[in-house]
Amino acid sequence: MNLKPLDIKHARILVTNDDGIHAPGLKVLEKIARSLTDDVWVVAPEVEQSGASHSLTVRVPLRIRRLSARRYAVNGTPTDCVLLGMLQILKKHQPDIVLSGVNGGSNLAEDVDHSGTVAGAMEGLMLGSRAVALSQMIRTDGPIHWKTALHYGPRIVRRLVEAPWAPDVFVNVNFPDVPAASVKGIAITCQGRRRLHERITESFDPFGRAYYWIGAPRQDMPSKEETDTAATSSGYISVTPMHLDHSHRGMMRTLQTVFKRK
Ligand code: MN
């Protein structure tokens, strides 16, 4: 059963990110959220957690630092922030939407599995909220086009929550690296794939010892479907509905035959 369309004006939004409480993209997302409703709460990591994926802090205690009304920092990951936001700070009145971002840099293709931004949305969904991850692509050394996310973010979030929403779905939104006026449109996409082989750089420190730096893969794999990578590189905003169930139904049937119960 789909969730009923939400009246965004009366919705409560929880905002988080993985770039940390001081990140410019967080301010962009707060503006997006506040243009939709007055009931906006921010719970974000004290320091950057990019690449933290869906990690959860379990061996050390967490602290919630209140910065101002409805604005908190947590010494943990985006997942910790959403957990504490929903189960502690907002436990009496849960958010209707979790927004995560706006990440400085895209979260396309395999990025989804490494991204703390996307994980923030996943955690929101796991705890029963609608959830959207938002990322602003950065491709050049020039200025970051935050205004593209700021311009299109509110209308995209509004249209998403007004649409029939399947209960196990979160949405991954990526804004292309172009000014708002140059955006070609909004594309509903599937997750792309990239060649991951050339992402390690080996170099040497001043003492002659090797070190390694993990970079971002750039080469997209061709696909017959419209992918997030293809859409954003041709100037479209990519909107990808995703779900958490990793099981593969086809392989399940194959293995049920292979491991046939006697
Ligand atoms: Mn990040």
PDB file of C-alpha atoms and ligand atoms in Angstrom:
ATOM      1  CA  MET A   1       0.000   0.000   0.000  1.00  0.00           C
ATOM      2  CA  ASN A   2       1.338   3.417  -0.937  1.00  0.00           C
ATOM      3  CA  LEU A   3       1.634   6.170   1.639  1.00  0.00           C
ATOM      4  CA  LYS A   4      -1.031   8.850   1.416  1.00  0.00           C
ATOM      5  CA  PRO A   5       0.059  12.132  -0.217  1.00  0.00           C
ATOM      6  CA  LEU A   6       1.445  14.513   2.362  1.00  0.00           C
ATOM      7  CA  ASP A   7       0.423  18.126   2.933  1.00  0.00           C
ATOM      8  CA  ILE A   8       3.917  19.547   3.023  1.00  0.00           C
ATOM      9  CA  LYS A   9       2.893  22.853   4.632  1.00  0.00           C
ATOM     10  CA  HIS A  10       2.044  20.959   7.811  1.00  0.00           C
ATOM     11  CA  ALA A  11       4.820  18.408   7.575  1.00  0.00           C
ATOM     12  CA  ARG A  12       7.751  18.081   9.957  1.00  0.00           C
ATOM     13  CA  ILE A  13      11.113  17.812   8.206  1.00  0.00           C
ATOM     14  CA  LEU A  14      14.330  16.437   9.710  1.00  0.00           C
ATOM     15  CA  VAL A  15      17.455  17.639   7.882  1.00  0.00           C
ATOM     16  CA  THR A  16      20.802  15.872   8.071  1.00  0.00           C
ATOM     17  CA  ASN A  17      23.924  15.506   5.902  1.00  0.00           C
ATOM     18  CA  ASP A  18      27.352  13.879   5.805  1.00  0.00           C
ATOM     19  CA  ASP A  19      29.459  16.988   5.129  1.00  0.00           C
ATOM     20  CA  GLY A  20      28.950  18.180   8.704  1.00  0.00           C
ATOM     21  CA  ILE A  21      27.041  20.869  10.588  1.00  0.00           C
ATOM     22  CA  HIS A  22      29.108  23.734   9.070  1.00  0.00           C
ATOM     23  CA  ALA A  23      28.816  22.630   5.425  1.00  0.00           C
ATOM     24  CA  PRO A  24      27.426  25.136   2.901  1.00  0.00           C
ATOM     25  CA  GLY A  25      25.180  22.428   1.412  1.00  0.00           C
ATOM     26  CA  LEU A  26      23.450  21.967   4.778  1.00  0.00           C
ATOM     27  CA  LYS A  27      22.449  25.635   4.748  1.00  0.00           C
ATOM     28  CA  VAL A  28      21.106  25.163   1.226  1.00  0.00           C
ATOM     29  CA  LEU A  29      19.007  22.206   2.381  1.00  0.00           C
ATOM     30  CA  GLU A  30      17.738  24.100   5.429  1.00  0.00           C
ATOM     31  CA  LYS A  31      16.561  26.853   3.059  1.00  0.00           C
ATOM     32  CA  ILE A  32      14.872  24.285   0.819  1.00  0.00           C
ATOM     33  CA  ALA A  33      13.121  22.711   3.831  1.00  0.00           C
ATOM     34  CA  ARG A  34      12.057  26.079   5.295  1.00  0.00           C
ATOM     35  CA  SER A  35      10.532  27.130   1.995  1.00  0.00           C
ATOM     36  CA  LEU A  36       8.210  24.110   2.332  1.00  0.00           C
ATOM     37  CA  THR A  37       7.232  24.142   6.032  1.00  0.00           C
ATOM     38  CA  ASP A  38       7.970  26.023   9.258  1.00  0.00           C
ATOM     39  CA  ASP A  39       8.602  22.786  11.147  1.00  0.00           C
ATOM     40  CA  VAL A  40      12.255  22.114  10.256  1.00  0.00           C
ATOM     41  CA  TRP A  41      14.743  20.357  12.550  1.00  0.00           C
ATOM     42  CA  VAL A  42      18.446  19.910  11.844  1.00  0.00           C
ATOM     43  CA  VAL A  43      20.594  17.133  13.308  1.00  0.00           C
ATOM     44  CA  ALA A  44      23.967  16.879  11.553  1.00  0.00           C
ATOM     45  CA  PRO A  45      27.427  15.438  12.274  1.00  0.00           C
ATOM     46  CA  GLU A  46      29.968  17.615  14.120  1.00  0.00           C
ATOM     47  CA  VAL A  47      32.605  16.799  11.479  1.00  0.00           C
ATOM     48  CA  GLU A  48      32.551  15.592   7.903  1.00  0.00           C
ATOM     49  CA  GLN A  49      31.455  11.979   7.413  1.00  0.00           C
ATOM     50  CA  SER A  50      31.652  11.665   3.616  1.00  0.00           C
ATOM     51  CA  GLY A  51      32.157   8.015   2.669  1.00  0.00           C
ATOM     52  CA  ALA A  52      30.863   6.874   6.067  1.00  0.00           C
ATOM     53  CA  SER A  53      28.103   4.949   4.329  1.00  0.00           C
ATOM     54  CA  HIS A  54      25.497   3.515   6.689  1.00  0.00           C
ATOM     55  CA  SER A  55      27.847   3.101   9.638  1.00  0.00           C
ATOM     56  CA  LEU A  56      26.498   3.203  13.138  1.00  0.00           C
ATOM     57  CA  THR A  57      28.411   4.130  16.284  1.00  0.00           C
ATOM     58  CA  VAL A  58      27.990   1.392  18.871  1.00  0.00           C
ATOM     59  CA  ARG A  59      31.186   1.202  20.973  1.00  0.00           C
ATOM     60  CA  VAL A  60      31.422   4.795  22.163  1.00  0.00           C
ATOM     61  CA  PRO A  61      28.770   7.113  23.579  1.00  0.00           C
ATOM     62  CA  LEU A  62      27.240   9.869  21.497  1.00  0.00           C
ATOM     63  CA  ARG A  63      26.558  13.456  22.533  1.00  0.00           C
ATOM     64  CA  ILE A  64      23.862  15.765  21.263  1.00  0.00           C
ATOM     65  CA  ARG A  65      24.990  19.401  21.210  1.00  0.00           C
ATOM     66  CA  ARG A  66      22.165  21.919  20.915  1.00  0.00           C
ATOM     67  CA  LEU A  67      23.310  24.896  18.826  1.00  0.00           C
ATOM     68  CA  SER A  68      20.062  26.853  18.637  1.00  0.00           C
ATOM     69  CA  ALA A  69      16.337  26.181  18.482  1.00  0.00           C
ATOM     70  CA  ARG A  70      15.739  23.014  16.399  1.00  0.00           C
ATOM     71  CA  ARG A  71      19.431  22.770  15.441  1.00  0.00           C
ATOM     72  CA  TYR A  72      21.751  20.074  16.824  1.00  0.00           C
ATOM     73  CA  ALA A  73      25.169  18.559  16.165  1.00  0.00           C
ATOM     74  CA  VAL A  74      26.082  14.951  16.977  1.00  0.00           C
ATOM     75  CA  ASN A  75      29.622  13.523  17.281  1.00  0.00           C
ATOM     76  CA  GLY A  76      28.739  10.627  14.982  1.00  0.00           C
ATOM     77  CA  THR A  77      27.673   9.558  11.522  1.00  0.00           C
ATOM     78  CA  PRO A  78      24.615  10.586   9.491  1.00  0.00           C
ATOM     79  CA  THR A  79      22.973   7.336  10.614  1.00  0.00           C
ATOM     80  CA  ASP A  80      23.614   8.271  14.266  1.00  0.00           C
ATOM     81  CA  CYS A  81      22.139  11.724  13.599  1.00  0.00           C
ATOM     82  CA  VAL A  82      18.916  10.349  12.114  1.00  0.00           C
ATOM     83  CA  LEU A  83      18.595   7.755  14.881  1.00  0.00           C
ATOM     84  CA  LEU A  84      19.070  10.331  17.626  1.00  0.00           C
ATOM     85  CA  GLY A  85      16.958  12.860  15.752  1.00  0.00           C
ATOM     86  CA  MET A  86      14.007  10.526  15.361  1.00  0.00           C
ATOM     87  CA  LEU A  87      14.253   8.377  18.493  1.00  0.00           C
ATOM     88  CA  GLN A  88      15.457  10.985  20.980  1.00  0.00           C
ATOM     89  CA  ILE A  89      15.052  14.622  19.923  1.00  0.00           C
ATOM     90  CA  LEU A  90      11.773  14.124  18.010  1.00  0.00           C
ATOM     91  CA  LYS A  91      10.556  10.992  19.766  1.00  0.00           C
ATOM     92  CA  LYS A  92       7.218  12.559  20.710  1.00  0.00           C
ATOM     93  CA  HIS A  93       6.448  13.845  17.227  1.00  0.00           C
ATOM     94  CA  GLN A  94       8.228  12.052  14.426  1.00  0.00           C
ATOM     95  CA  PRO A  95       9.268  13.810  11.223  1.00  0.00           C
ATOM     96  CA  ASP A  96       7.244  13.107   8.082  1.00  0.00           C
ATOM     97  CA  ILE A  97      10.259  13.563   5.833  1.00  0.00           C
ATOM     98  CA  VAL A  98      13.997  13.119   6.289  1.00  0.00           C
ATOM     99  CA  LEU A  99      16.090  15.185   3.874  1.00  0.00           C
ATOM    100  CA  SER A 100      19.816  14.431   3.649  1.00  0.00           C
ATOM    101  CA  GLY A 101      22.316  16.774   1.970  1.00  0.00           C
ATOM    102  CA  VAL A 102      22.757  18.825  -0.010  1.00  0.00           C
ATOM    103  CA  ASN A 103      25.973  16.918  -0.521  1.00  0.00           C
ATOM    104  CA  GLY A 104      28.905  18.740  -2.088  1.00  0.00           C
ATOM    105  CA  GLY A 105      29.485  16.276  -4.934  1.00  0.00           C
ATOM    106  CA  SER A 106      27.297  13.771  -6.724  1.00  0.00           C
ATOM    107  CA  ASN A 107      26.040  10.474  -5.322  1.00  0.00           C
ATOM    108  CA  LEU A 108      25.560   8.464  -8.499  1.00  0.00           C
ATOM    109  CA  ALA A 109      25.973   4.814  -9.451  1.00  0.00           C
ATOM    110  CA  GLU A 110      28.196   3.004  -6.891  1.00  0.00           C
ATOM    111  CA  ASP A 111      28.519   6.198  -4.827  1.00  0.00           C
ATOM    112  CA  VAL A 112      25.162   5.227  -3.367  1.00  0.00           C
ATOM    113  CA  ASP A 113      26.796   2.344  -1.475  1.00  0.00           C
ATOM    114  CA  HIS A 114      29.556   4.511   0.016  1.00  0.00           C
ATOM    115  CA  SER A 115      27.621   7.684   0.655  1.00  0.00           C
ATOM    116  CA  GLY A 116      26.845   8.988   4.118  1.00  0.00           C
ATOM    117  CA  THR A 117      24.315  11.345   2.531  1.00  0.00           C
ATOM    118  CA  VAL A 118      22.342   8.498   1.005  1.00  0.00           C
ATOM    119  CA  ALA A 119      22.630   6.513   4.254  1.00  0.00           C
ATOM    120  CA  GLY A 120      21.011   9.398   6.145  1.00  0.00           C
ATOM    121  CA  ALA A 121      17.979   9.003   3.894  1.00  0.00           C
ATOM    122  CA  MET A 122      18.066   5.201   4.209  1.00  0.00           C
ATOM    123  CA  GLU A 123      18.001   5.442   7.991  1.00  0.00           C
ATOM    124  CA  GLY A 124      15.038   7.810   7.835  1.00  0.00           C
ATOM    125  CA  LEU A 125      13.198   5.290   5.686  1.00  0.00           C
ATOM    126  CA  MET A 126      14.132   2.404   8.023  1.00  0.00           C
ATOM    127  CA  LEU A 127      12.587   4.343  10.894  1.00  0.00           C
ATOM    128  CA  GLY A 128       9.372   4.906   8.968  1.00  0.00           C
ATOM    129  CA  SER A 129       9.769   8.321   7.335  1.00  0.00           C
ATOM    130  CA  ARG A 130       9.709   9.361   3.712  1.00  0.00           C
ATOM    131  CA  ALA A 131      13.299  10.167   2.834  1.00  0.00           C
ATOM    132  CA  VAL A 132      15.187  12.010   0.115  1.00  0.00           C
ATOM    133  CA  ALA A 133      18.956  12.322  -0.419  1.00  0.00           C
ATOM    134  CA  LEU A 134      20.075  15.407  -2.362  1.00  0.00           C
ATOM    135  CA  SER A 135      23.464  15.990  -3.951  1.00  0.00           C
ATOM    136  CA  GLN A 136      24.901  18.823  -6.021  1.00  0.00           C
ATOM    137  CA  MET A 137      27.295  17.538  -8.643  1.00  0.00           C
ATOM    138  CA  ILE A 138      30.733  19.220  -8.771  1.00  0.00           C
ATOM    139  CA  ARG A 139      32.602  18.583 -11.965  1.00  0.00           C
ATOM    140  CA  THR A 140      34.779  21.597 -12.481  1.00  0.00           C
ATOM    141  CA  ASP A 141      37.114  23.735 -10.409  1.00  0.00           C
ATOM    142  CA  GLY A 142      34.683  26.631 -10.822  1.00  0.00           C
ATOM    143  CA  PRO A 143      32.027  27.736  -8.333  1.00  0.00           C
ATOM    144  CA  ILE A 144      29.643  25.116  -6.978  1.00  0.00           C
ATOM    145  CA  HIS A 145      26.184  25.644  -8.456  1.00  0.00           C
ATOM    146  CA  TRP A 146      24.348  25.509  -5.107  1.00  0.00           C
ATOM    147  CA  LYS A 147      21.663  27.751  -6.624  1.00  0.00           C
ATOM    148  CA  THR A 148      20.651  24.881  -8.901  1.00  0.00           C
ATOM    149  CA  ALA A 149      19.805  22.720  -5.863  1.00  0.00           C
ATOM    150  CA  LEU A 150      18.217  25.701  -4.125  1.00  0.00           C
ATOM    151  CA  HIS A 151      16.050  26.554  -7.122  1.00  0.00           C
ATOM    152  CA  TYR A 152      14.823  23.055  -7.988  1.00  0.00           C
ATOM    153  CA  GLY A 153      14.988  21.391  -4.555  1.00  0.00           C
ATOM    154  CA  PRO A 154      11.687  22.717  -3.139  1.00  0.00           C
ATOM    155  CA  ARG A 155       9.546  21.829  -6.164  1.00  0.00           C
ATOM    156  CA  ILE A 156      11.082  18.362  -6.439  1.00  0.00           C
ATOM    157  CA  VAL A 157      10.551  17.541  -2.751  1.00  0.00           C
ATOM    158  CA  ARG A 158       6.990  18.896  -2.895  1.00  0.00           C
ATOM    159  CA  ARG A 159       6.103  16.838  -5.961  1.00  0.00           C
ATOM    160  CA  LEU A 160       7.676  13.726  -4.474  1.00  0.00           C
ATOM    161  CA  VAL A 161       5.720  13.855  -1.218  1.00  0.00           C
ATOM    162  CA  GLU A 162       2.486  14.658  -3.043  1.00  0.00           C
ATOM    163  CA  ALA A 163       2.939  11.560  -5.218  1.00  0.00           C
ATOM    164  CA  PRO A 164       1.878   8.047  -4.167  1.00  0.00           C
ATOM    165  CA  TRP A 165       4.942   6.785  -2.283  1.00  0.00           C
ATOM    166  CA  ALA A 166       5.651   3.067  -1.832  1.00  0.00           C
ATOM    167  CA  PRO A 167       6.459   2.358   1.843  1.00  0.00           C
ATOM    168  CA  ASP A 168       9.940   0.857   1.288  1.00  0.00           C
ATOM    169  CA  VAL A 169      11.250   3.583  -0.999  1.00  0.00           C
ATOM    170  CA  PHE A 170      13.645   6.481  -0.601  1.00  0.00           C
ATOM    171  CA  VAL A 171      14.618   8.859  -3.394  1.00  0.00           C
ATOM    172  CA  ASN A 172      18.096   9.855  -4.534  1.00  0.00           C
ATOM    173  CA  VAL A 173      18.253  13.274  -6.219  1.00  0.00           C
ATOM    174  CA  ASN A 174      21.342  14.605  -8.021  1.00  0.00           C
ATOM    175  CA  PHE A 175      21.590  18.114  -9.456  1.00  0.00           C
ATOM    176  CA  PRO A 176      23.827  18.544 -12.517  1.00  0.00           C
ATOM    177  CA  ASP A 177      26.871  20.818 -12.460  1.00  0.00           C
ATOM    178  CA  VAL A 178      25.201  23.635 -14.401  1.00  0.00           C
ATOM    179  CA  PRO A 179      23.516  26.927 -13.443  1.00  0.00           C
ATOM    180  CA  ALA A 180      19.783  26.640 -12.682  1.00  0.00           C
ATOM    181  CA  ALA A 181      18.853  28.324 -15.975  1.00  0.00           C
ATOM    182  CA  SER A 182      20.736  25.659 -17.959  1.00  0.00           C
ATOM    183  CA  VAL A 183      19.001  22.642 -16.388  1.00  0.00           C
ATOM    184  CA  LYS A 184      17.368  20.644 -19.196  1.00  0.00           C
ATOM    185  CA  GLY A 185      14.686  19.034 -17.054  1.00  0.00           C
ATOM    186  CA  ILE A 186      14.024  16.325 -14.488  1.00  0.00           C
ATOM    187  CA  ALA A 187      14.753  12.710 -15.435  1.00  0.00           C
ATOM    188  CA  ILE A 188      13.446   9.688 -13.534  1.00  0.00           C
ATOM    189  CA  THR A 189      16.407   7.339 -13.638  1.00  0.00           C
ATOM    190  CA  CYS A 190      17.838   4.060 -12.430  1.00  0.00           C
ATOM    191  CA  GLN A 191      21.197   3.632 -10.701  1.00  0.00           C
ATOM    192  CA  GLY A 192      24.087   3.582 -13.179  1.00  0.00           C
ATOM    193  CA  ARG A 193      27.400   1.735 -12.981  1.00  0.00           C
ATOM    194  CA  ARG A 194      30.945   2.948 -13.467  1.00  0.00           C
ATOM    195  CA  ARG A 195      34.323   1.398 -14.073  1.00  0.00           C
ATOM    196  CA  LEU A 196      35.924   1.274 -10.633  1.00  0.00           C
ATOM    197  CA  HIS A 197      39.363   0.075 -11.740  1.00  0.00           C
ATOM    198  CA  GLU A 198      41.230   3.351 -11.930  1.00  0.00           C
ATOM    199  CA  ARG A 199      40.282   4.837  -8.609  1.00  0.00           C
ATOM    200  CA  ILE A 200      43.487   4.140  -6.635  1.00  0.00           C
ATOM    201  CA  THR A 201      46.438   6.500  -7.014  1.00  0.00           C
ATOM    202  CA  GLU A 202      49.821   5.270  -5.756  1.00  0.00           C
ATOM    203  CA  SER A 203      52.405   7.830  -4.788  1.00  0.00           C
ATOM    204  CA  PHE A 204      55.385   8.192  -2.421  1.00  0.00           C
ATOM    205  CA  ASP A 205      55.841  10.225   0.727  1.00  0.00           C
ATOM    206  CA  PRO A 206      59.044  12.253   1.427  1.00  0.00           C
ATOM    207  CA  PHE A 207      60.549   9.135   3.077  1.00  0.00           C
ATOM    208  CA  GLY A 208      60.067   7.023  -0.045  1.00  0.00           C
ATOM    209  CA  ARG A 209      57.248   4.958   1.375  1.00  0.00           C
ATOM    210  CA  ALA A 210      54.266   4.216  -0.850  1.00  0.00           C
ATOM    211  CA  TYR A 211      50.887   5.649  -0.025  1.00  0.00           C
ATOM    212  CA  TYR A 212      47.545   5.259  -1.705  1.00  0.00           C
ATOM    213  CA  TRP A 213      44.722   7.695  -2.312  1.00  0.00           C
ATOM    214  CA  ILE A 214      41.217   6.542  -3.144  1.00  0.00           C
ATOM    215  CA  GLY A 215      39.658   8.836  -5.735  1.00  0.00           C
ATOM    216  CA  ALA A 216      36.352   8.995  -7.531  1.00  0.00           C
ATOM    217  CA  PRO A 217      35.772   6.749 -10.557  1.00  0.00           C
ATOM    218  CA  ARG A 218      34.793   8.758 -13.607  1.00  0.00           C
ATOM    219  CA  GLN A 219      34.139   6.323 -16.436  1.00  0.00           C
ATOM    220  CA  ASP A 220      30.484   5.382 -16.794  1.00  0.00           C
ATOM    221  CA  MET A 221      29.405   1.985 -18.098  1.00  0.00           C
ATOM    222  CA  PRO A 222      26.970   2.156 -21.018  1.00  0.00           C
ATOM    223  CA  SER A 223      23.372   1.216 -20.259  1.00  0.00           C
ATOM    224  CA  LYS A 224      20.156   0.787 -22.236  1.00  0.00           C
ATOM    225  CA  GLU A 225      18.158   2.353 -19.416  1.00  0.00           C
ATOM    226  CA  GLU A 226      18.305   6.022 -18.472  1.00  0.00           C
ATOM    227  CA  THR A 227      20.822   6.095 -15.642  1.00  0.00           C
ATOM    228  CA  ASP A 228      21.583   8.710 -12.985  1.00  0.00           C
ATOM    229  CA  THR A 229      25.074   9.187 -14.467  1.00  0.00           C
ATOM    230  CA  ALA A 230      23.830   9.687 -18.048  1.00  0.00           C
ATOM    231  CA  ALA A 231      21.040  12.073 -17.023  1.00  0.00           C
ATOM    232  CA  THR A 232      23.221  14.368 -14.918  1.00  0.00           C
ATOM    233  CA  SER A 233      26.035  14.463 -17.460  1.00  0.00           C
ATOM    234  CA  SER A 234      23.546  15.665 -20.069  1.00  0.00           C
ATOM    235  CA  GLY A 235      22.271  18.454 -17.816  1.00  0.00           C
ATOM    236  CA  TYR A 236      19.195  16.811 -16.278  1.00  0.00           C
ATOM    237  CA  ILE A 237      18.337  16.547 -12.601  1.00  0.00           C
ATOM    238  CA  SER A 238      18.332  12.845 -11.765  1.00  0.00           C
ATOM    239  CA  VAL A 239      15.573  11.477  -9.509  1.00  0.00           C
ATOM    240  CA  THR A 240      16.053   7.802  -8.631  1.00  0.00           C
ATOM    241  CA  PRO A 241      13.568   5.894  -6.482  1.00  0.00           C
ATOM    242  CA  MET A 242      15.454   3.222  -4.504  1.00  0.00           C
ATOM    243  CA  HIS A 243      14.675   0.517  -2.009  1.00  0.00           C
ATOM    244  CA  LEU A 244      16.515  -1.176   0.817  1.00  0.00           C
ATOM    245  CA  ASP A 245      15.839  -4.828   0.042  1.00  0.00           C
ATOM    246  CA  HIS A 246      19.095  -6.180  -1.441  1.00  0.00           C
ATOM    247  CA  SER A 247      17.699  -9.668  -2.107  1.00  0.00           C
ATOM    248  CA  HIS A 248      17.793 -10.833  -5.712  1.00  0.00           C
ATOM    249  CA  ARG A 249      14.581 -12.653  -6.589  1.00  0.00           C
ATOM    250  CA  GLY A 250      15.928 -14.327  -9.751  1.00  0.00           C
ATOM    251  CA  MET A 251      19.009 -15.749  -7.983  1.00  0.00           C
ATOM    252  CA  MET A 252      16.800 -16.860  -5.109  1.00  0.00           C
ATOM    253  CA  ARG A 253      14.836 -19.062  -7.512  1.00  0.00           C
ATOM    254  CA  THR A 254      18.065 -20.421  -9.054  1.00  0.00           C
ATOM    255  CA  LEU A 255      19.516 -21.247  -5.622  1.00  0.00           C
ATOM    256  CA  GLN A 256      16.247 -22.754  -4.435  1.00  0.00           C
ATOM    257  CA  THR A 257      16.695 -25.291  -7.245  1.00  0.00           C
ATOM    258  CA  VAL A 258      20.423 -25.802  -6.543  1.00  0.00           C
ATOM    259  CA  PHE A 259      19.861 -26.262  -2.807  1.00  0.00           C
ATOM    260  CA  LYS A 260      16.610 -28.160  -3.233  1.00  0.00           C
ATOM    261  CA  ARG A 261      15.287 -29.451   0.060  1.00  0.00           C
ATOM    262  CA  LYS A 262      14.859 -33.204   0.095  1.00  0.00           C
TER     263      LYS A 262
HETATM  264 MN    MN B   1      29.664  14.339   1.630  1.00  0.00          MN
END
